[in-house]
């Protein structure tokens, strides 16, 4: 039955890389032992994907939007809204959200630690409680509703709700330590942007006062005495995958930003114990959950693994190889339970290249392998950045991958007669 | 002489396919014996083409518009106008046309046969005459000019001419038997759409009355007692190939919709005896006519063959192989009369993938081979969906193929200085 055909979509964050000198100019994917990824390539069709566009380093948000079929140049409306969505907050159409960090600054406002010594989640909660108390008094004066929600360690989200706000404001986070906290500036001439920037400035000062005076901060070394924020955003108004393709999708990721992108696309967000978004994540639990979701009626299960990206950001070449091999193993176990000749399509890719050398997202394309009942098989036998360049998919844009997959599931309407 | 260089453009409808189980997961193009298609690949450059966009199943109209160089997302204005053009009707800019079927319905309006038992062309003409008689009385009341033109068997076209009409109205054809004839609804809030939907409803009732009372229908089994319609469209306003490239093009196809697309592009429409649009079509006659047109001063002759698509729609794998081999043979004869080293470019492609298994147009790309004097030859030696993925053209959009061909003919103006 065609309507029963399902898809497992595996996105390994920043898994693609550039050639690494100490590996004899091979990439981590070329070095790692990946029999199961190679098996997918062998049984399927391969290619290269430019998540956003050739040479453009994608963010995790824009890349994953694209991989779900949404052109980020058309739909991207900033990180903050997606991050807030991913944390389970409800955002109205005009509400503006920011990604926040608890940070340590000196008396001149110079950032000494952008993560306040990676403050514990518990301590951050205590400080956030004090901030919320102060906001209850201040919000009415500002004429907007303000919500401050801590998540893990130094991470938090700030939401401004109400009329007359804009996401066209600059970050206060200087992005590097040793630099002063920046002033939030309007990025265009609208009244809304000026008002929002002004509110952010007043809130930043309020947060600084509240935090500096908080008794907990007398003990904490370093103290978490400031909130720096970035990525002003609103929730993008996307047609959901349900509306576009009539499918039910489930997202399995530990990363709020990815969850937010998936939620904006109308996917259900799974809560998988052991999924940490770090090196210690329970890959087997994530894939098991995906298979369960597919057995339970979902048409699409997306498994997102963060740690490959972390390894590149941390310049840990061996850790990246190790993570790739662990993903390969967990993928292999999942594949052994799937019937790729009849029922299931599996697509494997990365959301972007993250370079072990630069430690940054780069604009190089990523390899993709797609296997399943009706795929045209090319002769490619290994899954990596170079082999897949020989593949039958040639080179696609990220946003084209979802229609290709959905068409194989029989879910794309004909354009024309 | 450069100005004497010509092109033969061969489009085999729905020839591309997905891997077929009973062929050991090979596609019909991989199975069929095609020495001449392979010869084109060997002597030329190959690639993959997404007629519309990756993963998007194209209609015959949007696909062929694209293959002539027109972006269907920009220019497509519905099937009806193109079909009417293809039947030789003249349409003004605001006139709205519909593709119609003579159908059989029961007393509750349920469609019993969408083709009225494939009524004979002669009988359909008799009934159409009665409809025309009734329209002469009714048209003035409706405030529009109405034309009803039968073509072959159950097929006909309805044209509404005048001011204040819109193509934004829904189909009355339910697309499946056993379902009621649908009400024609406006698809937007404009007065024009509401008025057009209202006119279609009143005409549908008129047709039903006229047909039910017609003496011929007392004898016909099943009776052709209703007209169902679909694909409201206006004629797209395209710059002709003459305006764009200064060329004279000739279309050789048996299918009104394809003729309509070519006519909208300013091509001459050939009438080739023996071109039926079905399995019994006279391929040799079509190619002969194309060569004659090129000898007679045309710059571009387009040969469109429908039957490969029919075979997939009918799930007839062996027939598809057979049609491909017959096309190969006819193509071979034509190639033997052409000088690809000096005078002629030949381009071979399909307008879309039609799956033998699903019987539907699919969004997979199609192979293309292009040979002629100045083509860069790649190493590809066979013409099929997998080999051509290795080709020197890589993967293109359908709309890009025509500029590539026209540039080889020296017909594309430089953009910039």
Tab-separated table of C-alpha atoms in Angstrom, chain A residues 73-392:
chain	number	residue	atom	x	y	z
A	73	UNK	CA	15.574	33.188	2.033
A	74	UNK	CA	11.801	33.398	1.908
A	75	UNK	CA	10.794	32.152	5.335
A	76	UNK	CA	13.553	32.793	7.863
A	77	UNK	CA	12.543	35.292	10.526
A	78	UNK	CA	15.368	35.035	13.041
A	79	UNK	CA	16.587	32.547	15.578
A	80	UNK	CA	14.818	33.752	18.708
A	81	UNK	CA	11.303	32.806	17.675
A	82	UNK	CA	12.389	29.298	16.663
A	83	UNK	CA	14.375	28.791	19.850
A	84	UNK	CA	11.387	29.885	21.959
A	85	UNK	CA	9.108	27.527	20.023
A	86	UNK	CA	11.592	24.710	20.598
A	87	UNK	CA	11.477	25.366	24.331
A	88	UNK	CA	7.738	24.816	24.223
A	89	UNK	CA	6.687	28.462	24.527
A	90	UNK	CA	3.640	29.750	22.693
A	91	UNK	CA	4.344	32.771	20.527
A	92	UNK	CA	1.824	35.032	18.824
A	93	UNK	CA	2.467	36.467	15.356
A	94	UNK	CA	4.072	39.742	16.456
A	95	UNK	CA	5.914	38.509	19.536
A	96	UNK	CA	9.686	38.948	19.453
A	97	UNK	CA	11.997	36.430	21.121
A	98	UNK	CA	15.737	36.473	21.848
A	99	UNK	CA	18.269	33.798	22.672
A	100	UNK	CA	19.914	34.846	25.973
A	101	UNK	CA	23.032	33.912	27.909
A	102	UNK	CA	23.769	34.408	31.561
A	103	UNK	CA	27.179	36.103	31.363
A	104	UNK	CA	29.893	37.580	33.535
A	105	UNK	CA	30.857	41.233	33.015
A	106	UNK	CA	33.174	43.589	34.834
A	107	UNK	CA	32.334	47.043	36.203
A	108	UNK	CA	32.967	48.613	32.780
A	109	UNK	CA	30.561	46.268	31.060
A	110	UNK	CA	33.294	44.160	29.467
A	111	UNK	CA	32.262	40.553	28.965
A	112	UNK	CA	34.625	38.298	30.936
A	113	UNK	CA	32.727	35.046	30.298
A	114	UNK	CA	29.921	34.678	27.765
A	115	UNK	CA	28.523	31.704	29.686
A	116	UNK	CA	29.071	32.800	33.297
A	117	UNK	CA	31.350	29.806	33.898
A	118	UNK	CA	28.634	27.557	32.435
A	119	UNK	CA	26.467	28.281	35.473
A	120	UNK	CA	24.468	25.279	36.704
A	121	UNK	CA	20.883	24.899	35.573
A	122	UNK	CA	19.765	25.062	39.243
A	123	UNK	CA	21.539	28.352	39.978
A	124	UNK	CA	20.269	29.847	36.733
A	125	UNK	CA	16.745	28.982	37.803
A	126	UNK	CA	17.175	30.825	41.100
A	127	UNK	CA	18.430	33.935	39.320
A	128	UNK	CA	15.683	33.702	36.708
A	129	UNK	CA	13.124	33.689	39.499
A	130	UNK	CA	14.476	37.022	40.740
A	131	UNK	CA	14.363	38.415	37.209
A	132	UNK	CA	10.762	37.351	36.839
A	133	UNK	CA	9.859	39.067	40.111
A	134	UNK	CA	11.381	42.319	38.890
A	135	UNK	CA	9.633	41.970	35.505
A	136	UNK	CA	6.235	41.788	37.146
A	137	UNK	CA	6.780	45.334	38.363
A	138	UNK	CA	8.443	46.643	35.198
A	139	UNK	CA	6.414	45.060	32.400
A	140	UNK	CA	3.404	47.388	32.744
A	141	UNK	CA	5.667	50.468	32.545
A	142	UNK	CA	7.183	49.191	29.295
A	143	UNK	CA	3.770	48.558	27.780
A	144	UNK	CA	4.681	44.993	26.753
A	145	UNK	CA	4.451	41.617	28.363
A	146	UNK	CA	7.913	40.236	29.116
A	147	UNK	CA	8.743	36.598	29.715
A	148	UNK	CA	12.184	35.278	30.705
A	149	UNK	CA	12.638	31.510	30.606
A	150	UNK	CA	15.869	29.727	31.536
A	151	UNK	CA	16.660	26.407	29.870
A	152	UNK	CA	19.933	24.517	30.407
A	153	UNK	CA	23.014	26.004	32.099
A	154	UNK	CA	23.637	29.558	30.856
A	155	UNK	CA	20.928	29.412	28.179
A	156	UNK	CA	17.627	31.260	28.334
A	157	UNK	CA	15.010	32.908	26.177
A	158	UNK	CA	13.441	36.343	26.437
A	159	UNK	CA	10.050	36.988	24.859
A	160	UNK	CA	8.413	40.366	24.324
A	161	UNK	CA	4.696	40.123	23.639
A	162	UNK	CA	2.353	42.763	22.351
A	163	UNK	CA	1.712	45.220	19.547
A	164	UNK	CA	4.244	47.499	17.922
A	165	UNK	CA	7.366	45.338	18.280
A	166	UNK	CA	10.001	44.486	15.680
A	167	UNK	CA	12.716	41.893	15.262
A	168	UNK	CA	14.884	44.412	13.436
A	169	UNK	CA	17.145	45.110	16.408
A	170	UNK	CA	20.795	44.291	16.989
A	171	UNK	CA	22.349	41.848	19.470
A	172	UNK	CA	23.805	42.952	22.806
A	173	UNK	CA	26.023	39.835	22.840
A	174	UNK	CA	29.475	40.855	21.533
A	175	UNK	CA	30.087	37.176	20.570
A	176	UNK	CA	33.639	37.275	22.011
A	177	UNK	CA	34.888	37.752	25.539
A	178	UNK	CA	36.989	40.822	26.340
A	179	UNK	CA	34.574	43.085	24.496
A	180	UNK	CA	31.893	45.363	25.943
A	181	UNK	CA	28.242	44.398	25.969
A	182	UNK	CA	26.789	46.029	22.874
A	183	UNK	CA	23.973	48.503	22.805
A	184	UNK	CA	20.786	47.174	21.243
A	185	UNK	CA	20.203	49.299	18.145
A	186	UNK	CA	17.258	49.509	15.760
A	187	UNK	CA	18.212	48.020	12.374
A	188	UNK	CA	15.767	50.100	10.391
A	189	UNK	CA	14.002	53.418	10.774
A	190	UNK	CA	10.641	52.128	11.949
A	191	UNK	CA	9.091	53.240	15.192
A	192	UNK	CA	8.675	49.568	16.103
A	193	UNK	CA	12.399	48.837	15.824
A	194	UNK	CA	13.348	51.916	17.857
A	195	UNK	CA	10.820	51.048	20.532
A	196	UNK	CA	11.976	47.408	20.712
A	197	UNK	CA	15.639	48.423	20.967
A	198	UNK	CA	14.748	50.830	23.737
A	199	UNK	CA	12.849	48.136	25.644
A	200	UNK	CA	15.790	45.725	25.292
A	201	UNK	CA	18.173	48.375	26.646
A	202	UNK	CA	15.979	49.087	29.634
A	203	UNK	CA	15.552	45.380	30.329
A	204	UNK	CA	19.301	44.759	30.047
A	205	UNK	CA	19.931	47.404	32.686
A	206	UNK	CA	17.201	45.983	34.886
A	207	UNK	CA	18.663	42.459	34.582
A	208	UNK	CA	22.123	43.755	35.460
A	209	UNK	CA	20.862	45.476	38.566
A	210	UNK	CA	18.787	42.534	39.743
A	211	UNK	CA	21.593	40.038	39.110
A	212	UNK	CA	24.364	42.124	40.633
A	213	UNK	CA	22.374	42.591	43.812
A	214	UNK	CA	21.285	38.966	44.063
A	215	UNK	CA	22.738	37.175	47.132
A	216	UNK	CA	23.563	34.058	45.085
A	217	UNK	CA	25.910	36.116	42.936
A	218	UNK	CA	27.955	37.129	46.002
A	219	UNK	CA	28.962	33.462	46.211
A	220	UNK	CA	29.171	32.459	42.545
A	221	UNK	CA	32.583	32.505	40.869
A	222	UNK	CA	32.361	33.866	38.292
A	223	UNK	CA	29.107	35.686	39.017
A	224	UNK	CA	26.266	35.579	36.513
A	225	UNK	CA	25.746	39.312	36.631
A	226	UNK	CA	24.398	40.092	33.160
A	227	UNK	CA	22.108	38.816	30.437
A	228	UNK	CA	23.401	39.178	26.898
A	229	UNK	CA	21.058	38.463	24.043
A	230	UNK	CA	21.050	37.809	20.325
A	231	UNK	CA	19.008	36.521	17.386
A	232	UNK	CA	15.849	38.607	17.691
A	233	UNK	CA	13.177	36.660	15.889
A	234	UNK	CA	9.509	36.075	15.359
A	235	UNK	CA	7.874	32.762	14.574
A	236	UNK	CA	7.849	32.146	10.823
A	237	UNK	CA	4.408	31.487	9.418
A	238	UNK	CA	4.961	28.257	7.533
A	239	UNK	CA	2.464	25.961	5.891
A	240	UNK	CA	2.889	22.800	7.927
A	241	UNK	CA	4.077	19.506	6.470
A	242	UNK	CA	0.544	18.323	7.147
A	243	UNK	CA	-0.899	21.095	5.012
A	244	UNK	CA	1.720	20.703	2.292
A	245	UNK	CA	1.916	16.920	2.036
A	246	UNK	CA	-0.787	15.514	4.299
A	247	UNK	CA	1.785	13.793	6.490
A	248	UNK	CA	2.408	13.383	10.203
A	249	UNK	CA	5.998	14.123	11.164
A	250	UNK	CA	7.896	13.529	14.406
A	251	UNK	CA	11.096	15.310	15.420
A	252	UNK	CA	13.698	13.588	17.582
A	253	UNK	CA	16.312	16.129	18.617
A	254	UNK	CA	17.765	17.440	21.861
A	255	UNK	CA	18.367	20.928	20.495
A	256	UNK	CA	15.695	23.570	21.158
A	257	UNK	CA	16.484	25.431	17.911
A	258	UNK	CA	15.944	22.278	15.820
A	259	UNK	CA	12.824	21.407	17.779
A	260	UNK	CA	11.601	24.932	17.086
A	261	UNK	CA	12.135	24.590	13.343
A	262	UNK	CA	10.276	21.263	13.385
A	263	UNK	CA	7.474	22.681	15.498
A	264	UNK	CA	7.110	25.606	13.086
A	265	UNK	CA	6.718	22.963	10.360
A	266	UNK	CA	3.899	21.360	12.339
A	267	UNK	CA	5.852	18.313	13.490
A	268	UNK	CA	5.351	16.614	16.817
A	269	UNK	CA	8.297	16.993	19.181
A	270	UNK	CA	9.394	13.813	20.890
A	271	UNK	CA	10.915	13.821	24.336
A	272	UNK	CA	13.517	11.054	24.349
A	273	UNK	CA	15.264	10.343	27.668
A	274	UNK	CA	18.998	10.183	27.124
A	275	UNK	CA	19.016	12.527	24.139
A	276	UNK	CA	21.423	15.169	25.409
A	277	UNK	CA	22.584	17.033	22.318
A	278	UNK	CA	26.146	16.230	23.348
A	279	UNK	CA	28.761	13.467	23.060
A	280	UNK	CA	27.002	11.352	25.671
A	281	UNK	CA	23.686	11.262	23.824
A	282	UNK	CA	21.826	7.959	23.644
A	283	UNK	CA	21.750	7.355	19.899
A	284	UNK	CA	20.097	3.980	20.217
A	285	UNK	CA	17.239	5.506	22.218
A	286	UNK	CA	16.758	8.172	19.546
A	287	UNK	CA	16.593	5.725	16.654
A	288	UNK	CA	14.333	3.382	18.642
A	289	UNK	CA	11.983	6.238	19.271
A	290	UNK	CA	11.969	7.063	15.559
A	291	UNK	CA	11.072	3.498	14.587
A	292	UNK	CA	8.355	3.445	17.210
A	293	UNK	CA	6.930	6.681	15.853
A	294	UNK	CA	6.848	5.217	12.342
A	295	UNK	CA	5.192	2.047	13.604
A	296	UNK	CA	2.737	4.235	15.515
A	297	UNK	CA	1.443	5.996	12.428
A	298	UNK	CA	3.904	8.793	11.732
A	299	UNK	CA	4.857	9.190	8.061
A	300	UNK	CA	8.167	10.893	8.743
A	301	UNK	CA	10.570	10.551	11.655
A	302	UNK	CA	13.461	12.978	11.776
A	303	UNK	CA	16.485	12.044	13.863
A	304	UNK	CA	18.848	14.941	14.452
A	305	UNK	CA	22.255	14.326	16.064
A	306	UNK	CA	24.109	17.346	17.372
A	307	UNK	CA	27.461	15.988	18.570
A	308	UNK	CA	29.202	15.786	15.173
A	309	UNK	CA	28.895	19.562	14.978
A	310	UNK	CA	30.152	20.002	18.538
A	311	UNK	CA	33.275	17.982	17.730
A	312	UNK	CA	34.149	20.318	14.875
A	313	UNK	CA	33.414	23.416	16.944
A	314	UNK	CA	35.701	21.971	19.628
A	315	UNK	CA	38.392	21.025	17.020
A	316	UNK	CA	38.232	17.399	18.223
A	317	UNK	CA	39.041	15.340	15.139
A	318	UNK	CA	39.088	11.983	16.889
A	319	UNK	CA	35.840	12.719	18.657
A	320	UNK	CA	34.240	13.554	15.308
A	321	UNK	CA	35.379	10.223	13.837
A	322	UNK	CA	34.131	8.472	16.947
A	323	UNK	CA	30.712	10.152	16.792
A	324	UNK	CA	30.352	9.314	13.091
A	325	UNK	CA	31.159	5.674	13.813
A	326	UNK	CA	28.701	5.568	16.707
A	327	UNK	CA	25.982	7.101	14.514
A	328	UNK	CA	26.791	4.505	11.863
A	329	UNK	CA	26.331	1.729	14.386
A	330	UNK	CA	23.016	3.057	15.703
A	331	UNK	CA	21.833	3.650	12.135
A	332	UNK	CA	22.773	0.071	11.276
A	333	UNK	CA	20.652	-1.292	14.108
A	334	UNK	CA	17.716	0.800	12.905
A	335	UNK	CA	18.196	-0.295	9.291
A	336	UNK	CA	18.076	-3.935	10.348
A	337	UNK	CA	14.503	-3.348	11.486
A	338	UNK	CA	13.357	-1.517	8.361
A	339	UNK	CA	12.241	-2.892	5.014
A	340	UNK	CA	13.785	-0.642	2.393
A	341	UNK	CA	12.511	-2.771	-0.461
A	342	UNK	CA	8.847	-2.204	0.321
A	343	UNK	CA	7.956	0.154	3.091
A	344	UNK	CA	10.524	2.696	4.056
A	345	UNK	CA	12.728	5.373	2.594
A	346	UNK	CA	15.807	6.403	4.541
A	347	UNK	CA	17.590	9.649	3.835
A	348	UNK	CA	20.905	10.527	5.436
A	349	UNK	CA	22.551	13.920	5.291
A	350	UNK	CA	24.195	16.698	7.282
A	351	UNK	CA	22.686	20.125	7.807
A	352	UNK	CA	25.958	21.805	6.914
A	353	UNK	CA	29.695	21.453	6.784
A	354	UNK	CA	31.475	22.322	10.026
A	355	UNK	CA	35.223	22.545	9.634
A	356	UNK	CA	37.442	20.887	12.225
A	357	UNK	CA	40.092	23.447	11.383
A	358	UNK	CA	38.095	26.681	11.469
A	359	UNK	CA	35.607	25.372	14.026
A	360	UNK	CA	32.887	27.117	12.042
A	361	UNK	CA	29.981	26.349	9.760
A	362	UNK	CA	31.201	26.490	6.179
A	363	UNK	CA	29.478	26.842	2.818
A	364	UNK	CA	30.658	23.551	1.287
A	365	UNK	CA	27.895	21.181	0.211
A	366	UNK	CA	26.964	18.079	2.208
A	367	UNK	CA	26.604	14.488	1.023
A	368	UNK	CA	23.194	12.857	0.866
A	369	UNK	CA	22.166	9.219	0.455
A	370	UNK	CA	18.580	8.182	-0.162
A	371	UNK	CA	17.486	4.552	-0.243
A	372	UNK	CA	14.105	2.888	-0.501
A	373	UNK	CA	11.756	0.930	-2.734
A	374	UNK	CA	11.631	3.041	-5.902
A	375	UNK	CA	14.896	4.924	-5.811
A	376	UNK	CA	17.049	4.896	-8.945
A	377	UNK	CA	20.300	3.309	-7.797
A	378	UNK	CA	23.524	4.920	-8.909
A	379	UNK	CA	26.869	3.138	-8.710
A	380	UNK	CA	28.138	5.041	-5.668
A	381	UNK	CA	29.311	2.701	-2.913
A	382	UNK	CA	30.524	4.987	-0.129
A	383	UNK	CA	28.945	7.833	1.761
A	384	UNK	CA	31.216	10.860	1.910
A	385	UNK	CA	31.688	14.327	0.487
A	386	UNK	CA	33.588	13.147	-2.585
A	387	UNK	CA	31.904	9.865	-3.538
A	388	UNK	CA	28.451	11.387	-3.359
A	389	UNK	CA	29.503	14.065	-5.849
A	390	UNK	CA	29.375	11.223	-8.416
A	391	UNK	CA	25.806	10.332	-7.462
A	392	UNK	CA	22.600	10.204	-9.410
